[in-house]
PDB file of C-alpha atoms in Angstrom:
ATOM      1  CA  MET A   8      10.977  65.317 -62.132  1.00 38.00           C
ATOM      2  CA  ARG A   9      13.958  66.016 -64.350  1.00 36.00           C
ATOM      3  CA  ALA A  10      14.976  62.319 -64.331  1.00 37.00           C
ATOM      4  CA  ALA A  11      11.452  61.305 -65.331  1.00 34.00           C
ATOM      5  CA  ALA A  12      11.516  63.724 -68.264  1.00 32.00           C
ATOM      6  CA  LEU A  13      14.893  62.376 -69.377  1.00 32.00           C
ATOM      7  CA  THR A  14      13.659  58.793 -69.105  1.00 33.00           C
ATOM      8  CA  LEU A  15      10.563  59.646 -71.166  1.00 32.00           C
ATOM      9  CA  ALA A  16      12.719  61.348 -73.805  1.00 34.00           C
ATOM     10  CA  LEU A  17      14.992  58.293 -74.020  1.00 38.00           C
ATOM     11  CA  LEU A  18      11.990  55.974 -74.349  1.00 38.00           C
ATOM     12  CA  LEU A  19      10.578  58.100 -77.151  1.00 38.00           C
ATOM     13  CA  VAL A  20      13.896  57.963 -78.980  1.00 43.00           C
ATOM     14  CA  ALA A  21      14.151  54.198 -78.455  1.00 47.00           C
ATOM     15  CA  CYS A  22      10.618  53.614 -79.729  1.00 49.00           C
ATOM     16  CA  GLY A  23      10.728  56.339 -82.343  1.00 66.00           C
ATOM     17  CA  GLY A  24      11.131  56.046 -86.038  1.00 89.00           C
ATOM     18  CA  GLU A  25       8.800  54.488 -88.500  1.00 93.00           C
ATOM     19  CA  ARG A  26       8.019  51.006 -89.729  1.00 96.00           C
ATOM     20  CA  VAL A  27       8.942  50.700 -93.395  1.00 95.00           C
ATOM     21  CA  SER A  28       8.139  47.740 -95.599  1.00 94.00           C
ATOM     22  CA  ASP A  29       8.863  46.298 -98.980  1.00 94.00           C
ATOM     23  CA  PRO A  30       5.566  46.221-100.895  1.00 92.00           C
ATOM     24  CA  GLN A  31       6.565  43.102-102.825  1.00 92.00           C
ATOM     25  CA  THR A  32       7.548  40.841 -99.900  1.00 92.00           C
ATOM     26  CA  GLY A  33       5.842  42.502 -96.931  1.00 92.00           C
ATOM     27  CA  ILE A  34       9.137  42.450 -95.009  1.00 95.00           C
ATOM     28  CA  SER A  35       9.356  45.379 -92.613  1.00 96.00           C
ATOM     29  CA  LEU A  36      11.770  47.084 -90.222  1.00 97.00           C
ATOM     30  CA  ARG A  37      11.386  49.949 -87.777  1.00 97.00           C
ATOM     31  CA  VAL A  38      14.072  52.504 -88.645  1.00 96.00           C
ATOM     32  CA  PRO A  39      15.050  55.624 -86.693  1.00 94.00           C
ATOM     33  CA  ASP A  40      14.151  59.061 -87.959  1.00 91.00           C
ATOM     34  CA  GLY A  41      16.812  60.339 -90.317  1.00 89.00           C
ATOM     35  CA  TRP A  42      17.516  56.988 -91.971  1.00 94.00           C
ATOM     36  CA  GLN A  43      17.268  56.530 -95.728  1.00 93.00           C
ATOM     37  CA  VAL A  44      15.366  53.439 -96.889  1.00 94.00           C
ATOM     38  CA  GLN A  45      15.272  51.752-100.269  1.00 93.00           C
ATOM     39  CA  THR A  46      13.408  48.653-101.405  1.00 92.00           C
ATOM     40  CA  GLY A  47      14.296  46.151-104.089  1.00 87.00           C
ATOM     41  CA  ILE A  48      17.911  47.305-104.470  1.00 86.00           C
ATOM     42  CA  LEU A  49      20.590  44.792-105.516  1.00 84.00           C
ATOM     43  CA  GLY A  50      18.451  41.815-104.512  1.00 82.00           C
ATOM     44  CA  MET A  51      17.665  43.199-101.064  1.00 91.00           C
ATOM     45  CA  ALA A  52      14.028  43.553-100.050  1.00 93.00           C
ATOM     46  CA  LEU A  53      14.959  46.417 -97.689  1.00 94.00           C
ATOM     47  CA  TRP A  54      18.110  48.471 -97.252  1.00 94.00           C
ATOM     48  CA  ALA A  55      18.476  51.278 -94.713  1.00 94.00           C
ATOM     49  CA  ARG A  56      21.281  53.589 -93.648  1.00 93.00           C
ATOM     50  CA  PRO A  57      21.638  56.816 -91.699  1.00 92.00           C
ATOM     51  CA  ARG A  58      21.344  59.910 -93.903  1.00 85.00           C
ATOM     52  CA  LEU A  59      23.928  61.831 -91.934  1.00 77.00           C
ATOM     53  CA  GLY A  60      26.454  60.828 -89.381  1.00 73.00           C
ATOM     54  CA  SER A  61      30.024  60.135 -88.512  1.00 71.00           C
ATOM     55  CA  CYS A  62      29.810  56.380 -89.173  1.00 85.00           C
ATOM     56  CA  PRO A  63      29.857  55.861 -92.944  1.00 79.00           C
ATOM     57  CA  GLY A  64      29.114  52.329 -94.082  1.00 87.00           C
ATOM     58  CA  THR A  65      26.498  51.779 -91.374  1.00 94.00           C
ATOM     59  CA  GLN A  66      23.584  49.863 -92.856  1.00 94.00           C
ATOM     60  CA  VAL A  67      20.859  47.308 -92.249  1.00 96.00           C
ATOM     61  CA  SER A  68      19.550  45.052 -94.995  1.00 95.00           C
ATOM     62  CA  VAL A  69      17.054  42.240 -95.383  1.00 96.00           C
ATOM     63  CA  THR A  70      17.519  39.829 -98.261  1.00 94.00           C
ATOM     64  CA  ARG A  71      14.854  37.302 -99.180  1.00 93.00           C
ATOM     65  CA  LEU A  72      16.261  34.008-100.401  1.00 92.00           C
ATOM     66  CA  PRO A  73      14.584  30.827-101.644  1.00 92.00           C
ATOM     67  CA  PRO A  74      13.375  28.523 -98.853  1.00 92.00           C
ATOM     68  CA  ALA A  75      15.861  26.132 -97.320  1.00 89.00           C
ATOM     69  CA  PRO A  76      15.120  22.406 -97.518  1.00 89.00           C
ATOM     70  CA  ALA A  77      13.420  21.091 -94.375  1.00 87.00           C
ATOM     71  CA  ALA A  78      16.242  18.555 -93.980  1.00 89.00           C
ATOM     72  CA  ILE A  79      18.663  21.399 -93.204  1.00 90.00           C
ATOM     73  CA  ASP A  80      18.280  22.404 -89.571  1.00 89.00           C
ATOM     74  CA  ASP A  81      18.340  26.021 -88.406  1.00 87.00           C
ATOM     75  CA  ALA A  82      21.836  25.806 -86.916  1.00 88.00           C
ATOM     76  CA  ALA A  83      23.199  24.591 -90.270  1.00 91.00           C
ATOM     77  CA  LEU A  84      21.483  27.509 -92.009  1.00 91.00           C
ATOM     78  CA  LEU A  85      23.272  29.991 -89.778  1.00 92.00           C
ATOM     79  CA  ASP A  86      26.575  28.101 -90.180  1.00 93.00           C
ATOM     80  CA  ASP A  87      26.196  28.385 -93.959  1.00 92.00           C
ATOM     81  CA  ARG A  88      25.560  32.134 -93.808  1.00 91.00           C
ATOM     82  CA  ILE A  89      28.529  32.655 -91.466  1.00 93.00           C
ATOM     83  CA  ARG A  90      30.774  30.684 -93.850  1.00 92.00           C
ATOM     84  CA  ARG A  91      29.596  32.863 -96.743  1.00 90.00           C
ATOM     85  CA  PHE A  92      30.808  35.953 -94.889  1.00 87.00           C
ATOM     86  CA  GLY A  93      34.163  34.224 -94.517  1.00 88.00           C
ATOM     87  CA  TYR A  94      34.592  33.657 -98.279  1.00 87.00           C
ATOM     88  CA  ASN A  95      37.104  36.109 -99.741  1.00 82.00           C
ATOM     89  CA  SER A  96      37.428  37.767 -96.338  1.00 89.00           C
ATOM     90  CA  HIS A  97      40.540  38.607 -94.385  1.00 88.00           C
ATOM     91  CA  GLY A  98      40.653  38.806 -90.617  1.00 89.00           C
ATOM     92  CA  PHE A  99      37.370  36.891 -90.289  1.00 93.00           C
ATOM     93  CA  GLU A 100      36.294  36.435 -86.674  1.00 95.00           C
ATOM     94  CA  LEU A 101      33.114  34.935 -85.239  1.00 95.00           C
ATOM     95  CA  ILE A 102      32.535  36.965 -82.076  1.00 95.00           C
ATOM     96  CA  GLU A 103      29.316  35.447 -80.762  1.00 95.00           C
ATOM     97  CA  ARG A 104      26.691  32.977 -81.843  1.00 94.00           C
ATOM     98  CA  ASP A 105      23.312  32.543 -80.185  1.00 90.00           C
ATOM     99  CA  GLY A 106      20.466  30.579 -81.759  1.00 87.00           C
ATOM    100  CA  LEU A 107      19.783  32.018 -85.209  1.00 90.00           C
ATOM    101  CA  ARG A 108      21.916  35.111 -84.548  1.00 94.00           C
ATOM    102  CA  ALA A 109      25.603  35.783 -84.821  1.00 96.00           C
ATOM    103  CA  GLU A 110      28.038  38.653 -84.528  1.00 96.00           C
ATOM    104  CA  LEU A 111      31.156  38.641 -86.653  1.00 96.00           C
ATOM    105  CA  ARG A 112      33.943  40.820 -87.958  1.00 95.00           C
ATOM    106  CA  HIS A 113      35.495  40.614 -91.416  1.00 93.00           C
ATOM    107  CA  ARG A 114      37.349  42.568 -94.075  1.00 92.00           C
ATOM    108  CA  GLN A 115      36.974  42.384 -97.842  1.00 89.00           C
ATOM    109  CA  GLY A 116      39.630  44.426 -99.576  1.00 88.00           C
ATOM    110  CA  SER A 117      39.742  47.804 -97.864  1.00 89.00           C
ATOM    111  CA  VAL A 118      36.248  47.486 -96.344  1.00 90.00           C
ATOM    112  CA  ALA A 119      36.047  46.226 -92.763  1.00 92.00           C
ATOM    113  CA  GLN A 120      32.714  45.474 -91.083  1.00 93.00           C
ATOM    114  CA  GLN A 121      31.378  44.253 -87.803  1.00 95.00           C
ATOM    115  CA  VAL A 122      28.071  42.527 -88.426  1.00 96.00           C
ATOM    116  CA  LEU A 123      24.978  41.369 -86.590  1.00 97.00           C
ATOM    117  CA  LEU A 124      23.470  38.519 -88.602  1.00 96.00           C
ATOM    118  CA  GLN A 125      20.018  36.946 -88.227  1.00 96.00           C
ATOM    119  CA  VAL A 126      18.400  34.117 -90.197  1.00 94.00           C
ATOM    120  CA  HIS A 127      14.604  33.808 -90.341  1.00 94.00           C
ATOM    121  CA  ARG A 128      13.152  30.648 -91.885  1.00 92.00           C
ATOM    122  CA  HIS A 129       9.680  30.593 -93.432  1.00 91.00           C
ATOM    123  CA  ASP A 130       7.871  27.901 -95.412  1.00 90.00           C
ATOM    124  CA  ASP A 131       8.265  29.858 -98.636  1.00 91.00           C
ATOM    125  CA  ALA A 132      11.471  31.864 -98.028  1.00 92.00           C
ATOM    126  CA  LEU A 133      14.609  32.423 -95.999  1.00 92.00           C
ATOM    127  CA  ASP A 134      15.205  35.996 -94.835  1.00 94.00           C
ATOM    128  CA  LEU A 135      18.691  37.194 -93.964  1.00 95.00           C
ATOM    129  CA  VAL A 136      19.001  40.323 -91.796  1.00 96.00           C
ATOM    130  CA  VAL A 137      22.425  41.988 -91.790  1.00 96.00           C
ATOM    131  CA  ALA A 138      23.184  45.022 -89.605  1.00 97.00           C
ATOM    132  CA  ALA A 139      26.704  46.309 -90.192  1.00 95.00           C
ATOM    133  CA  ALA A 140      29.066  49.148 -89.408  1.00 95.00           C
ATOM    134  CA  ASP A 141      32.752  49.917 -89.592  1.00 94.00           C
ATOM    135  CA  PRO A 142      34.366  48.203 -86.567  1.00 92.00           C
ATOM    136  CA  GLY A 143      35.439  51.592 -85.221  1.00 91.00           C
ATOM    137  CA  CYS A 144      31.824  52.798 -85.204  1.00 92.00           C
ATOM    138  CA  PHE A 145      30.153  49.541 -84.283  1.00 94.00           C
ATOM    139  CA  GLU A 146      30.023  50.019 -80.517  1.00 93.00           C
ATOM    140  CA  THR A 147      28.526  53.489 -81.005  1.00 91.00           C
ATOM    141  CA  MET A 148      25.872  52.071 -83.353  1.00 93.00           C
ATOM    142  CA  ARG A 149      25.330  48.671 -81.688  1.00 94.00           C
ATOM    143  CA  HIS A 150      22.134  49.595 -79.837  1.00 95.00           C
ATOM    144  CA  SER A 151      20.499  51.136 -82.916  1.00 94.00           C
ATOM    145  CA  LEU A 152      21.601  48.305 -85.206  1.00 96.00           C
ATOM    146  CA  ARG A 153      20.340  45.644 -82.796  1.00 96.00           C
ATOM    147  CA  ARG A 154      17.024  47.470 -82.345  1.00 96.00           C
ATOM    148  CA  ILE A 155      16.491  47.751 -86.100  1.00 97.00           C
ATOM    149  CA  ALA A 156      17.466  44.116 -86.756  1.00 96.00           C
ATOM    150  CA  ASP A 157      15.203  42.930 -83.921  1.00 96.00           C
ATOM    151  CA  SER A 158      12.286  44.907 -85.398  1.00 97.00           C
ATOM    152  CA  TYR A 159      12.239  42.623 -88.462  1.00 96.00           C
ATOM    153  CA  ARG A 160       8.770  41.355 -89.397  1.00 95.00           C
ATOM    154  CA  ALA A 161       7.971  38.950 -92.225  1.00 91.00           C
ATOM    155  CA  SER A 162       4.759  40.686 -93.218  1.00 78.00           C
ATOM    156  CA  SER A 163       3.301  44.116 -92.658  1.00 47.00           C
TER     157      SER A 163
END
């Protein structure tokens, strides 16, 4: 009985939060309770971060870019985005790549990040989902960051 209650509580936490969307693009994410969300900030359609916590610098963003030419295949799109993270970075490392997703680690100046990166191609746009945290906090936040990034939807 106690195990069932614990399992139910964990499921509610995993499925909890709210779906937030950018009214201009219709892009949406499901973010956990206690996360701050902003739309249309610094070219990002959506930007979310925990309000409180011991992992400063943790954030998830979705940026809408112009559509990519059809002649550029999806793998090349991801390669391009990975290379862009490498520009002006120190200690750049591609950890894993799978389809249109990648995990990488990099440092720019004094800021180090471990990043989950997703590319979503549409006829009229290219959406870039970036879920990042300080490398020391990343393993603690991995499940939440992956869940938020995977909740991406192109329209509400």
